[in-house]
Amino acid sequence: EGDIEKGSAGEYQHKGKKHSNTLTFQELLSNAFSADYDAGGQTERKASELPSKDQNNDFASNWFGMASDFGDLLTGNSKTKEQAVNDLIVKARESIHSGDVQESQSFSEILSIMETDMEHVRYSLDSSFAGLEVGHLFPTSLFYYLEHEDQVKNPSWKRRMHRFFSGIDIRKVTFLNDQLYLASLAYADTIDDVKQGLRDAAEELELVYCETEGHPGKPAYFVALKKNQSIWNSELEVVIAVRGTKTFTDIMTDCLLDSAPYQGGKAHNGILTSGKYIAKKTLPLLQKLRKIAKKRSVKLTLVGHSLGAGAASIAGMELQKNRNLSVQVVGFGCPSLLSEDLSKSTSSYITTVIADDDIVPRMSAATVGNVLLDIMEYDWTHLAKRDIEHSLNELRRVSPGLLSDATVQSILDGVQNMLITYVQPNIKKPTSERKEVELFPPGACIHIYRDGNGVSGAIAPCTFFGDILISRRMIDDHLTESGYKNIFLDLMRQYHSDYHYTFDEANID
């Protein structure tokens, strides 16, 4: 009782029930959530069995649209059916994850960035992947590939991949956090903001020079001196902080530029220009400061985040050639910058910190092209059918008697046929076509990652970051606050067994 059968006009009615007029499938679903509907004599459900008004609103948005798609799927023409199955998949996965705010925000953010930059991605990848049909990339493909990666590259996988790497010295984390503060300060909009920030730094610094306006190939930066330096010290301590790109779409655009020959290897072309600019601009100032202070040499620390870390690294490579300069570079989320051998040659004076799933250190034209192929070749149809079945079962739960087992199976069989007919032909056939990755993060790479029990840190080879890890945190982990600052704090609170710990407290003995 309560089953649905197809009428002569492509409409649906209850078996065994006499109606003066028939109802469309979507009308049946709508009426199923109405308290005054008696289905032509069907006993009205008690108020306690009915969804609340708020629930009805949710159901209306999640299920009523699906009803129309089910109807089109069963009665429409080929074009209508193809659109119906695509819409049905989207609505099914959205209904299942509708209560997960973080899930929705993360996926929407990733999708928005990919859609915004897709034309540039096509252009940039054309030379590396001739004929790559990015049109095979659908939002649904990305959604299900993301789920697949979640299952495969889980905390157990992360622990296994790091098991042969050396751990980090926990005492160094406070130093790294201090450098992160300075790298973040490079994003300040005014000179006054920079001055105030330097006064609040762990070691008070005095501003010497500041450029707040950045241009292509000419990033903003500031130069500062450590205050109260000993007159007996033969080195003058100086800090240069380089600003990165403020918007993630600009980062994506810049990271896809070509490489260029550099110091016997290769380097990211755009960042190479920016780094050389910083070195050329600051070298005369550094020499002048050394002479005024009557010091034998300058102990120079360059810091930066994102593209700023890349420019700081190239500037460090340029400046360390000078015998009067002792250079160290600390970068956070530095893009893929140098060829493997060149990256390894800088490990004595360049440190790159990478927060867990941060996408930028893994991103180059080759790795973006490779992961797009992975996504487009992933057959997600079995997951789509699972979500539609889940949605149908939920519909039966909130409206008992509406759909029988036979009806659900009939719909699922139809969905399966439509997936085979209209979806699978649009999934790219698997190939071995992948581009060799030639650029990696520079220097000694410190990877701070979530291991399932907490946070761990390891010294990883630069080649470890030769593939993009698609995850819900790959964008958030790149940001200074939600990514680097938070993961440093989580690591230290875990170490101290004190979840109220802050970096303002005493350092580790």
C-alpha angles and dihedrals in degrees: 000000000000094000119145126232133184116257126214093263095051091266129122133237137172115270113247093013124116111220129178088218134015127242128225116239092252090050089053091054091047092050091046088070095046117101094212097051114110099175094234096311099341112143110263113244120243117259090245090060094053126087116257121254091260091048089050090056090052092046091049092057096041104037111024092064089050089054091060090048091051089052093049090046092056100037110019133098123260095274092046092047093051092052091043094055092048092049091045093055092050093048092046095054092042092052092050094050097034093111095050104090096179091048092052095045094048095048093043091050093050092045093048092053093047093049093046093052101033094105091051090046090054091050095045095046096046094089093047099037108030110199095009104163103216087176087084088069110098127176088243090054090055092046095054095039087055089055090048092052090048090058097044104036096046128143091279089056091049093051091049093049092052099043096103096043124099117253123239128253103254089211089067093063093078090053090049091050090053090053090047088056090056093045089052090048089062087073091064113125100217139038090239090057090052092049092050091047092052090052089054095048121116088252110030113243134192121223116240103169134359133185112187098175116080127194134183107295090003110080124191116256144157135219120214138177126221108246125235096020115178115258087219093060112100092208128073110217113222133171127205117191119191123202121234128211112291099214125059093220089059089050091053091049093049095044092059094061120116127265125248134203112271133168094339094314137050135282137186104276100219095044090046089062092048094048094049089050091055092048093048093047097046104039096078090047092050092050091049092050091050092053094046091050090045092229128153094227145353121250099211126193118188119194135180145150126230111334087000088062090052093050090046090052094051091044089051091051090052097044097045088070088073112092092215094059128079104196135198126169128200116188132179121208093352113184123243097287117156139037114257100261093043091050092051091050091062097051093104093065109015122072121186118194117203122192110219109276098007104155099203099073087052096046126104135128090270098048093044090051091047095051092046088057090049091053095045092049095049112108104217099166094109089057092049091053089048091054093048090050090049090052093050091050090050090050090053090049095055093040110032116200096023096104129026126211090256092052093049091049091049091053092047091050089052091048091050091052092047092049090052093045103040110016110036094055088060094054110097114249112248115262138171090237106132132142122238110247113234105171128066139167112284131254128344108357118214111197116198107191143169109249100187094260097054137301128322135181132212142170103246129187114253090244089064086079096054094111131057112243107214107213140140091253099048092104100036090049089060095058120093096231106034092032119030102018093046096047091048089051093047090051094050095044088052091049093050094039085229117119091190093058117129131184089246089074126087117299123247115279 
